[in-house]
């Protein structure tokens, strides 16, 4: 087995992981659905009618909003998007390419909350819009990740009414092409590379990455037509070894924070999703502060962001921080009790929440009170006289009444909480506001 080929395969794994992992989830949405979101065909919204819970097996899913998801296939032509007047309610429609680039935003921060119409057009489109705002979609297949703020169960009917009048209408009658087929008779590793081969040809990366993809020619990734895998034993062995090495590297990237600043144990993931350097449509910010300039770090960060928080927003829409450790640097575990003191709570223009996830899947955690997150909209939370908030984090329910009111249940094993700050103020983004460490009691 060639060590050179093995190392090249590990590099190709990191490069191609976002595309393959992302389109696997796209396929789930158009075939089986995920959690609260039922399956929906291409170019149609799937609306979740309740907040996410432990049955939603999607990485780092939020518990703040109900989701409206749509998988776009613009191979048959443009699609018209219509959004209602939300009367100031927070919502965001985030547009994500096949390679996970966030290339457009529609909603409260980006475009306001008045009713509007948009025309979503495929690469190379040359038509004339009929008064709509045009959004150029960089890959034939892409995703709309919609989130609607919900104050509680009593607020769900109002959110449902808004979801129901948020529509997609294909222009024309041609049928979507869908995802190209790949060889399902291969091993897990070889299937990964065959998907990468087929899907990278159907959905080319940004031009700046074309040479990188071409450099994987010795791995068969530029082969057109029938799969080159399962034929050459030496190539297959190198791909198997490179797949394992690449996955180990990716797990390390996620666990280490991907090169982001670590403050008080929190990974300040304000730039985890800043790997889009090429596509800036409505609502997206083409600013140096939100671009990862280093080409190697950009590729690694894109892979880590996909595994650790697929379809996450950029920090100008919602800032995320996460931690695995307490104030002593030890891994967080349900075997212990902790407190987090927010003094003051995060300064935001929308809202904030702290959500609990298990490790290593990053799924929401089942618990006896059905609380998966805590934040400024949580009913019954108790602030201190000075306006600060002390959150208790433990697997066992607290006996103290105040601690129980502010309890975020944890799993029995290791966990990773994520703090989301929707429409963060400048103090958050410039790090003049910092969140303290989680303290072991």
GROMACS .gro file of C-alpha atoms in nm:
model
  441
    1UNK     CA    1   0.000   0.000   0.000
    2UNK     CA    2   0.133   0.343  -0.091
    3UNK     CA    3   0.179   0.574   0.207
    4UNK     CA    4   0.162   0.868  -0.032
    5UNK     CA    5  -0.179   0.754  -0.155
    6UNK     CA    6  -0.295   0.696   0.204
    7UNK     CA    7  -0.200   1.051   0.304
    8UNK     CA    8  -0.364   1.191  -0.010
    9UNK     CA    9  -0.680   0.997   0.076
   10UNK     CA   10  -0.682   1.144   0.428
   11UNK     CA   11  -0.655   1.491   0.276
   12UNK     CA   12  -0.936   1.411   0.033
   13UNK     CA   13  -1.150   1.291   0.322
   14UNK     CA   14  -1.119   1.624   0.501
   15UNK     CA   15  -1.174   1.815   0.177
   16UNK     CA   16  -1.481   1.616   0.075
   17UNK     CA   17  -1.641   1.540   0.411
   18UNK     CA   18  -1.868   1.850   0.413
   19UNK     CA   19  -2.011   1.767   0.071
   20UNK     CA   20  -2.075   1.400   0.149
   21UNK     CA   21  -2.202   1.449   0.503
   22UNK     CA   22  -2.423   1.740   0.398
   23UNK     CA   23  -2.580   1.561   0.101
   24UNK     CA   24  -2.641   1.253   0.316
   25UNK     CA   25  -2.862   1.475   0.534
   26UNK     CA   26  -3.024   1.630   0.227
   27UNK     CA   27  -3.111   1.279   0.111
   28UNK     CA   28  -3.264   1.201   0.451
   29UNK     CA   29  -3.488   1.507   0.428
   30UNK     CA   30  -3.630   1.414   0.087
   31UNK     CA   31  -3.674   1.044   0.171
   32UNK     CA   32  -3.741   0.977   0.540
   33UNK     CA   33  -3.734   1.318   0.709
   34UNK     CA   34  -3.545   1.387   1.029
   35UNK     CA   35  -3.704   1.404   1.372
   36UNK     CA   36  -3.984   1.659   1.382
   37UNK     CA   37  -3.940   1.742   1.014
   38UNK     CA   38  -4.126   1.498   0.788
   39UNK     CA   39  -3.990   1.408   0.447
   40UNK     CA   40  -4.070   1.655   0.171
   41UNK     CA   41  -3.991   1.635  -0.200
   42UNK     CA   42  -3.741   1.863  -0.366
   43UNK     CA   43  -3.838   2.230  -0.377
   44UNK     CA   44  -4.100   2.205  -0.106
   45UNK     CA   45  -4.082   2.300   0.261
   46UNK     CA   46  -4.092   2.045   0.541
   47UNK     CA   47  -4.226   2.213   0.854
   48UNK     CA   48  -4.158   2.093   1.206
   49UNK     CA   49  -4.460   2.162   1.424
   50UNK     CA   50  -4.290   2.136   1.762
   51UNK     CA   51  -3.951   2.216   1.907
   52UNK     CA   52  -3.671   1.963   1.861
   53UNK     CA   53  -3.614   1.686   2.114
   54UNK     CA   54  -3.395   1.378   2.167
   55UNK     CA   55  -3.562   1.191   1.879
   56UNK     CA   56  -3.421   1.448   1.636
   57UNK     CA   57  -3.096   1.271   1.553
   58UNK     CA   58  -2.927   1.568   1.388
   59UNK     CA   59  -2.599   1.713   1.512
   60UNK     CA   60  -2.629   2.012   1.746
   61UNK     CA   61  -2.991   2.082   1.651
   62UNK     CA   62  -3.138   2.383   1.830
   63UNK     CA   63  -3.429   2.383   2.076
   64UNK     CA   64  -3.512   2.752   2.035
   65UNK     CA   65  -3.702   2.755   1.710
   66UNK     CA   66  -3.922   2.537   1.493
   67UNK     CA   67  -3.756   2.443   1.168
   68UNK     CA   68  -3.880   2.487   0.814
   69UNK     CA   69  -3.646   2.292   0.589
   70UNK     CA   70  -3.633   2.277   0.211
   71UNK     CA   71  -3.398   2.094  -0.021
   72UNK     CA   72  -3.358   2.277  -0.349
   73UNK     CA   73  -3.290   2.116  -0.686
   74UNK     CA   74  -3.266   2.388  -0.945
   75UNK     CA   75  -3.172   2.158  -1.232
   76UNK     CA   76  -3.521   2.213  -1.373
   77UNK     CA   77  -3.498   2.592  -1.341
   78UNK     CA   78  -3.568   2.873  -1.094
   79UNK     CA   79  -3.792   2.848  -0.788
   80UNK     CA   80  -3.994   3.135  -0.642
   81UNK     CA   81  -3.982   3.187  -0.263
   82UNK     CA   82  -4.254   3.384  -0.087
   83UNK     CA   83  -4.226   3.488   0.279
   84UNK     CA   84  -4.501   3.648   0.492
   85UNK     CA   85  -4.505   3.952   0.716
   86UNK     CA   86  -4.404   3.819   1.058
   87UNK     CA   87  -4.488   4.144   1.242
   88UNK     CA   88  -4.143   4.158   1.400
   89UNK     CA   89  -4.114   3.791   1.502
   90UNK     CA   90  -3.759   3.660   1.471
   91UNK     CA   91  -3.703   3.420   1.183
   92UNK     CA   92  -3.422   3.338   0.947
   93UNK     CA   93  -3.403   3.146   0.622
   94UNK     CA   94  -3.040   3.045   0.582
   95UNK     CA   95  -2.924   2.928   0.239
   96UNK     CA   96  -2.654   2.659   0.230
   97UNK     CA   97  -2.477   2.524  -0.080
   98UNK     CA   98  -2.394   2.160  -0.141
   99UNK     CA   99  -2.045   2.234  -0.002
  100UNK     CA  100  -2.203   2.394   0.312
  101UNK     CA  101  -2.127   2.755   0.218
  102UNK     CA  102  -2.375   2.997   0.380
  103UNK     CA  103  -2.441   3.219   0.079
  104UNK     CA  104  -2.763   3.409   0.162
  105UNK     CA  105  -2.995   3.502   0.449
  106UNK     CA  106  -3.356   3.617   0.452
  107UNK     CA  107  -3.526   3.722   0.775
  108UNK     CA  108  -3.535   3.950   1.078
  109UNK     CA  109  -3.173   4.071   1.070
  110UNK     CA  110  -3.100   4.042   0.700
  111UNK     CA  111  -3.411   4.166   0.518
  112UNK     CA  112  -3.663   4.266   0.787
  113UNK     CA  113  -3.994   4.099   0.859
  114UNK     CA  114  -4.220   4.239   0.585
  115UNK     CA  115  -4.368   4.012   0.319
  116UNK     CA  116  -4.136   3.959   0.020
  117UNK     CA  117  -4.075   3.746  -0.288
  118UNK     CA  118  -3.741   3.603  -0.408
  119UNK     CA  119  -3.637   3.416  -0.720
  120UNK     CA  120  -3.386   3.136  -0.655
  121UNK     CA  121  -3.185   3.070  -0.969
  122UNK     CA  122  -2.932   2.797  -1.064
  123UNK     CA  123  -2.569   2.848  -1.166
  124UNK     CA  124  -2.537   3.013  -1.505
  125UNK     CA  125  -2.895   3.143  -1.514
  126UNK     CA  126  -2.941   3.432  -1.759
  127UNK     CA  127  -3.312   3.511  -1.733
  128UNK     CA  128  -3.493   3.828  -1.632
  129UNK     CA  129  -3.662   3.854  -1.290
  130UNK     CA  130  -4.023   3.971  -1.269
  131UNK     CA  131  -3.977   4.218  -0.986
  132UNK     CA  132  -3.843   3.966  -0.735
  133UNK     CA  133  -3.509   3.984  -0.557
  134UNK     CA  134  -3.284   3.729  -0.728
  135UNK     CA  135  -3.076   3.488  -0.517
  136UNK     CA  136  -2.807   3.310  -0.720
  137UNK     CA  137  -2.759   2.956  -0.585
  138UNK     CA  138  -2.400   2.835  -0.645
  139UNK     CA  139  -2.477   2.461  -0.668
  140UNK     CA  140  -2.772   2.290  -0.837
  141UNK     CA  141  -2.869   2.130  -0.507
  142UNK     CA  142  -2.879   2.346  -0.195
  143UNK     CA  143  -3.069   2.377   0.135
  144UNK     CA  144  -3.289   2.635   0.301
  145UNK     CA  145  -3.263   2.608   0.678
  146UNK     CA  146  -3.552   2.805   0.825
  147UNK     CA  147  -3.594   2.884   1.193
  148UNK     CA  148  -3.894   3.051   1.360
  149UNK     CA  149  -3.866   3.179   1.717
  150UNK     CA  150  -4.126   3.023   1.948
  151UNK     CA  151  -4.191   3.150   2.299
  152UNK     CA  152  -4.356   2.824   2.414
  153UNK     CA  153  -4.627   2.575   2.329
  154UNK     CA  154  -4.896   2.845   2.336
  155UNK     CA  155  -4.705   3.031   2.065
  156UNK     CA  156  -4.684   2.736   1.826
  157UNK     CA  157  -5.013   2.804   1.637
  158UNK     CA  158  -4.893   3.153   1.542
  159UNK     CA  159  -4.562   3.011   1.418
  160UNK     CA  160  -4.747   2.739   1.223
  161UNK     CA  161  -4.957   3.003   1.046
  162UNK     CA  162  -4.639   3.176   0.928
  163UNK     CA  163  -4.483   2.848   0.817
  164UNK     CA  164  -4.790   2.760   0.611
  165UNK     CA  165  -4.766   3.075   0.400
  166UNK     CA  166  -4.392   3.044   0.339
  167UNK     CA  167  -4.387   2.874   0.001
  168UNK     CA  168  -4.167   2.755  -0.283
  169UNK     CA  169  -4.304   2.744  -0.638
  170UNK     CA  170  -4.097   2.591  -0.921
  171UNK     CA  171  -4.104   2.792  -1.245
  172UNK     CA  172  -4.180   2.526  -1.502
  173UNK     CA  173  -4.290   2.162  -1.492
  174UNK     CA  174  -3.963   1.968  -1.535
  175UNK     CA  175  -3.881   1.715  -1.266
  176UNK     CA  176  -3.582   1.756  -1.030
  177UNK     CA  177  -3.278   1.542  -1.105
  178UNK     CA  178  -3.187   1.462  -0.744
  179UNK     CA  179  -2.852   1.325  -0.628
  180UNK     CA  180  -2.635   1.111  -0.858
  181UNK     CA  181  -2.622   0.740  -0.775
  182UNK     CA  182  -2.313   0.574  -0.629
  183UNK     CA  183  -2.203   0.214  -0.572
  184UNK     CA  184  -2.376   0.089  -0.255
  185UNK     CA  185  -2.207  -0.250  -0.273
  186UNK     CA  186  -1.874  -0.116  -0.153
  187UNK     CA  187  -1.734  -0.086   0.201
  188UNK     CA  188  -1.817   0.218   0.413
  189UNK     CA  189  -1.490   0.387   0.323
  190UNK     CA  190  -1.511   0.314  -0.047
  191UNK     CA  191  -1.875   0.426  -0.057
  192UNK     CA  192  -1.764   0.756   0.094
  193UNK     CA  193  -1.510   0.813  -0.183
  194UNK     CA  194  -1.754   0.702  -0.452
  195UNK     CA  195  -2.010   0.952  -0.325
  196UNK     CA  196  -1.741   1.219  -0.320
  197UNK     CA  197  -1.645   1.127  -0.676
  198UNK     CA  198  -2.001   1.135  -0.813
  199UNK     CA  199  -2.126   1.431  -0.613
  200UNK     CA  200  -1.823   1.658  -0.664
  201UNK     CA  201  -1.867   1.619  -1.038
  202UNK     CA  202  -2.238   1.704  -1.019
  203UNK     CA  203  -2.184   1.990  -0.775
  204UNK     CA  204  -1.844   2.144  -0.842
  205UNK     CA  205  -1.676   2.333  -0.557
  206UNK     CA  206  -1.588   2.700  -0.577
  207UNK     CA  207  -1.335   2.774  -0.854
  208UNK     CA  208  -1.063   2.836  -0.595
  209UNK     CA  209  -1.093   2.468  -0.491
  210UNK     CA  210  -1.095   2.319  -0.842
  211UNK     CA  211  -0.720   2.254  -0.846
  212UNK     CA  212  -0.736   2.082  -0.507
  213UNK     CA  213  -1.007   1.849  -0.632
  214UNK     CA  214  -0.811   1.782  -0.953
  215UNK     CA  215  -0.512   1.686  -0.737
  216UNK     CA  216  -0.705   1.383  -0.612
  217UNK     CA  217  -0.694   1.225  -0.959
  218UNK     CA  218  -0.465   0.941  -0.835
  219UNK     CA  219  -0.748   0.841  -0.597
  220UNK     CA  220  -0.998   0.802  -0.882
  221UNK     CA  221  -1.203   1.101  -0.772
  222UNK     CA  222  -1.200   1.254  -1.120
  223UNK     CA  223  -1.305   0.931  -1.292
  224UNK     CA  224  -1.625   0.978  -1.492
  225UNK     CA  225  -1.880   0.699  -1.523
  226UNK     CA  226  -1.850   0.363  -1.347
  227UNK     CA  227  -1.681   0.346  -1.009
  228UNK     CA  228  -1.306   0.282  -1.008
  229UNK     CA  229  -1.326   0.124  -0.661
  230UNK     CA  230  -1.339  -0.243  -0.569
  231UNK     CA  231  -1.106  -0.318  -0.862
  232UNK     CA  232  -0.752  -0.215  -0.764
  233UNK     CA  233  -0.654  -0.374  -0.431
  234UNK     CA  234  -0.370  -0.128  -0.366
  235UNK     CA  235  -0.592   0.175  -0.429
  236UNK     CA  236  -0.871   0.032  -0.215
  237UNK     CA  237  -0.630  -0.034   0.073
  238UNK     CA  238  -0.495   0.322   0.054
  239UNK     CA  239  -0.848   0.463   0.057
  240UNK     CA  240  -0.948   0.248   0.354
  241UNK     CA  241  -0.642   0.361   0.550
  242UNK     CA  242  -0.684   0.723   0.444
  243UNK     CA  243  -1.050   0.718   0.544
  244UNK     CA  244  -0.959   0.599   0.896
  245UNK     CA  245  -0.676   0.850   0.926
  246UNK     CA  246  -0.892   1.134   0.798
  247UNK     CA  247  -1.174   1.054   1.039
  248UNK     CA  248  -0.930   1.049   1.331
  249UNK     CA  249  -0.796   1.387   1.222
  250UNK     CA  250  -1.148   1.527   1.191
  251UNK     CA  251  -1.249   1.405   1.536
  252UNK     CA  252  -0.941   1.580   1.672
  253UNK     CA  253  -1.033   1.902   1.495
  254UNK     CA  254  -1.381   1.902   1.650
  255UNK     CA  255  -1.254   1.816   1.998
  256UNK     CA  256  -0.982   2.084   1.986
  257UNK     CA  257  -1.212   2.360   1.871
  258UNK     CA  258  -1.078   2.382   1.519
  259UNK     CA  259  -0.830   2.660   1.588
  260UNK     CA  260  -1.084   2.899   1.741
  261UNK     CA  261  -0.998   3.099   2.051
  262UNK     CA  262  -1.062   2.913   2.377
  263UNK     CA  263  -1.160   3.146   2.662
  264UNK     CA  264  -1.265   3.015   3.005
  265UNK     CA  265  -1.295   2.672   2.847
  266UNK     CA  266  -1.540   2.796   2.582
  267UNK     CA  267  -1.459   2.749   2.215
  268UNK     CA  268  -1.551   3.088   2.066
  269UNK     CA  269  -1.681   2.951   1.739
  270UNK     CA  270  -1.757   3.295   1.600
  271UNK     CA  271  -1.570   3.212   1.281
  272UNK     CA  272  -1.635   2.839   1.247
  273UNK     CA  273  -1.864   2.896   0.948
  274UNK     CA  274  -1.662   3.166   0.772
  275UNK     CA  275  -1.518   2.939   0.500
  276UNK     CA  276  -1.733   3.088   0.220
  277UNK     CA  277  -1.511   3.326   0.026
  278UNK     CA  278  -1.695   3.331  -0.305
  279UNK     CA  279  -2.073   3.360  -0.288
  280UNK     CA  280  -2.243   3.660  -0.128
  281UNK     CA  281  -2.612   3.701  -0.195
  282UNK     CA  282  -2.879   3.892  -0.001
  283UNK     CA  283  -2.818   3.904   0.376
  284UNK     CA  284  -2.467   3.759   0.361
  285UNK     CA  285  -2.175   3.980   0.464
  286UNK     CA  286  -1.878   4.008   0.229
  287UNK     CA  287  -1.641   4.137   0.495
  288UNK     CA  288  -1.286   4.031   0.593
  289UNK     CA  289  -1.395   3.979   0.953
  290UNK     CA  290  -1.611   3.687   0.839
  291UNK     CA  291  -1.367   3.513   0.605
  292UNK     CA  292  -1.108   3.247   0.687
  293UNK     CA  293  -0.821   3.359   0.467
  294UNK     CA  294  -0.578   3.073   0.530
  295UNK     CA  295  -0.659   2.810   0.263
  296UNK     CA  296  -0.555   2.505   0.464
  297UNK     CA  297  -0.736   2.615   0.779
  298UNK     CA  298  -1.045   2.697   0.574
  299UNK     CA  299  -1.070   2.339   0.445
  300UNK     CA  300  -1.015   2.184   0.787
  301UNK     CA  301  -1.255   2.426   0.954
  302UNK     CA  302  -1.525   2.352   0.698
  303UNK     CA  303  -1.502   1.980   0.774
  304UNK     CA  304  -1.504   2.036   1.150
  305UNK     CA  305  -1.803   2.269   1.127
  306UNK     CA  306  -1.998   2.010   0.927
  307UNK     CA  307  -1.938   1.735   1.181
  308UNK     CA  308  -1.980   1.950   1.491
  309UNK     CA  309  -2.268   2.171   1.378
  310UNK     CA  310  -2.393   2.118   1.024
  311UNK     CA  311  -2.593   2.415   0.887
  312UNK     CA  312  -2.477   2.645   1.164
  313UNK     CA  313  -2.519   3.018   1.117
  314UNK     CA  314  -2.238   3.266   1.086
  315UNK     CA  315  -2.181   3.479   1.393
  316UNK     CA  316  -2.338   3.793   1.252
  317UNK     CA  317  -2.669   3.599   1.258
  318UNK     CA  318  -2.614   3.380   1.562
  319UNK     CA  319  -2.294   3.345   1.765
  320UNK     CA  320  -2.217   3.000   1.907
  321UNK     CA  321  -1.981   2.896   2.182
  322UNK     CA  322  -1.936   2.546   2.322
  323UNK     CA  323  -1.730   2.377   2.591
  324UNK     CA  324  -1.625   2.031   2.699
  325UNK     CA  325  -1.450   2.130   3.024
  326UNK     CA  326  -1.510   2.287   3.364
  327UNK     CA  327  -1.311   2.556   3.547
  328UNK     CA  328  -1.044   2.299   3.638
  329UNK     CA  329  -0.998   2.186   3.278
  330UNK     CA  330  -1.165   1.850   3.341
  331UNK     CA  331  -1.418   1.702   3.100
  332UNK     CA  332  -1.780   1.781   3.180
  333UNK     CA  333  -1.973   1.476   3.300
  334UNK     CA  334  -2.309   1.400   3.456
  335UNK     CA  335  -2.125   1.240   3.746
  336UNK     CA  336  -2.072   1.593   3.884
  337UNK     CA  337  -2.277   1.909   3.949
  338UNK     CA  338  -2.185   2.248   3.800
  339UNK     CA  339  -2.301   2.609   3.791
  340UNK     CA  340  -2.270   2.874   3.522
  341UNK     CA  341  -2.312   3.234   3.634
  342UNK     CA  342  -2.407   3.480   3.361
  343UNK     CA  343  -2.341   3.827   3.502
  344UNK     CA  344  -2.487   3.989   3.303
  345UNK     CA  345  -2.668   3.755   3.062
  346UNK     CA  346  -2.551   3.783   2.698
  347UNK     CA  347  -2.628   4.117   2.526
  348UNK     CA  348  -2.827   4.031   2.212
  349UNK     CA  349  -3.075   4.196   1.977
  350UNK     CA  350  -3.287   3.880   1.954
  351UNK     CA  351  -3.249   3.613   2.226
  352UNK     CA  352  -3.004   3.361   2.376
  353UNK     CA  353  -3.010   3.001   2.500
  354UNK     CA  354  -2.785   2.734   2.653
  355UNK     CA  355  -2.853   2.388   2.509
  356UNK     CA  356  -2.734   2.048   2.632
  357UNK     CA  357  -2.584   1.785   2.396
  358UNK     CA  358  -2.438   1.443   2.457
  359UNK     CA  359  -2.091   1.338   2.344
  360UNK     CA  360  -1.989   1.211   2.091
  361UNK     CA  361  -2.314   1.232   1.889
  362UNK     CA  362  -2.406   1.592   1.982
  363UNK     CA  363  -2.775   1.506   2.015
  364UNK     CA  364  -3.025   1.656   2.258
  365UNK     CA  365  -3.045   1.471   2.590
  366UNK     CA  366  -3.358   1.300   2.723
  367UNK     CA  367  -3.443   1.405   3.079
  368UNK     CA  368  -3.733   1.381   3.327
  369UNK     CA  369  -3.853   1.742   3.291
  370UNK     CA  370  -3.827   1.766   2.912
  371UNK     CA  371  -3.593   2.067   2.924
  372UNK     CA  372  -3.324   2.059   2.658
  373UNK     CA  373  -3.218   2.424   2.678
  374UNK     CA  374  -3.245   2.722   2.910
  375UNK     CA  375  -3.242   3.089   2.813
  376UNK     CA  376  -3.398   3.430   2.841
  377UNK     CA  377  -3.735   3.295   2.723
  378UNK     CA  378  -3.749   2.996   2.963
  379UNK     CA  379  -4.059   3.022   3.187
  380UNK     CA  380  -3.995   3.037   3.561
  381UNK     CA  381  -3.621   3.104   3.565
  382UNK     CA  382  -3.500   3.296   3.871
  383UNK     CA  383  -3.258   3.588   3.841
  384UNK     CA  384  -3.043   3.714   4.127
  385UNK     CA  385  -3.110   4.058   4.277
  386UNK     CA  386  -2.825   4.205   4.072
  387UNK     CA  387  -2.975   4.073   3.746
  388UNK     CA  388  -2.733   3.784   3.703
  389UNK     CA  389  -2.846   3.429   3.633
  390UNK     CA  390  -2.702   3.117   3.797
  391UNK     CA  391  -2.768   2.802   3.594
  392UNK     CA  392  -2.728   2.461   3.761
  393UNK     CA  393  -2.606   2.179   3.534
  394UNK     CA  394  -2.633   1.822   3.660
  395UNK     CA  395  -2.771   1.478   3.581
  396UNK     CA  396  -2.948   1.454   3.916
  397UNK     CA  397  -3.233   1.698   3.977
  398UNK     CA  398  -3.136   1.966   4.233
  399UNK     CA  399  -3.311   1.973   4.569
  400UNK     CA  400  -3.285   2.350   4.613
  401UNK     CA  401  -3.589   2.531   4.469
  402UNK     CA  402  -3.395   2.811   4.296
  403UNK     CA  403  -3.141   2.570   4.153
  404UNK     CA  404  -3.426   2.351   4.025
  405UNK     CA  405  -3.591   2.650   3.853
  406UNK     CA  406  -3.263   2.720   3.670
  407UNK     CA  407  -3.169   2.356   3.607
  408UNK     CA  408  -3.028   2.237   3.274
  409UNK     CA  409  -3.038   1.856   3.287
  410UNK     CA  410  -2.726   1.670   3.172
  411UNK     CA  411  -2.673   1.309   3.062
  412UNK     CA  412  -2.509   1.055   3.292
  413UNK     CA  413  -2.191   1.061   3.083
  414UNK     CA  414  -1.989   1.332   2.911
  415UNK     CA  415  -2.164   1.630   2.757
  416UNK     CA  416  -2.112   1.950   2.562
  417UNK     CA  417  -2.334   2.256   2.624
  418UNK     CA  418  -2.368   2.516   2.348
  419UNK     CA  419  -2.456   2.882   2.410
  420UNK     CA  420  -2.637   3.047   2.118
  421UNK     CA  421  -2.669   3.424   2.097
  422UNK     CA  422  -2.908   3.531   1.822
  423UNK     CA  423  -2.822   3.865   1.661
  424UNK     CA  424  -2.530   3.926   1.896
  425UNK     CA  425  -2.422   4.279   1.976
  426UNK     CA  426  -2.077   4.417   1.904
  427UNK     CA  427  -1.966   4.339   2.261
  428UNK     CA  428  -2.003   3.967   2.192
  429UNK     CA  429  -1.831   3.967   1.854
  430UNK     CA  430  -1.536   4.179   1.968
  431UNK     CA  431  -1.507   3.965   2.284
  432UNK     CA  432  -1.549   4.252   2.528
  433UNK     CA  433  -1.831   4.036   2.666
  434UNK     CA  434  -1.702   3.696   2.774
  435UNK     CA  435  -1.881   3.401   2.932
  436UNK     CA  436  -1.718   3.262   3.249
  437UNK     CA  437  -1.613   2.903   3.297
  438UNK     CA  438  -1.857   2.639   3.408
  439UNK     CA  439  -1.773   2.581   3.777
  440UNK     CA  440  -1.766   2.240   3.942
  441UNK     CA  441  -1.963   2.247   4.268
   0.00000   0.00000   0.00000
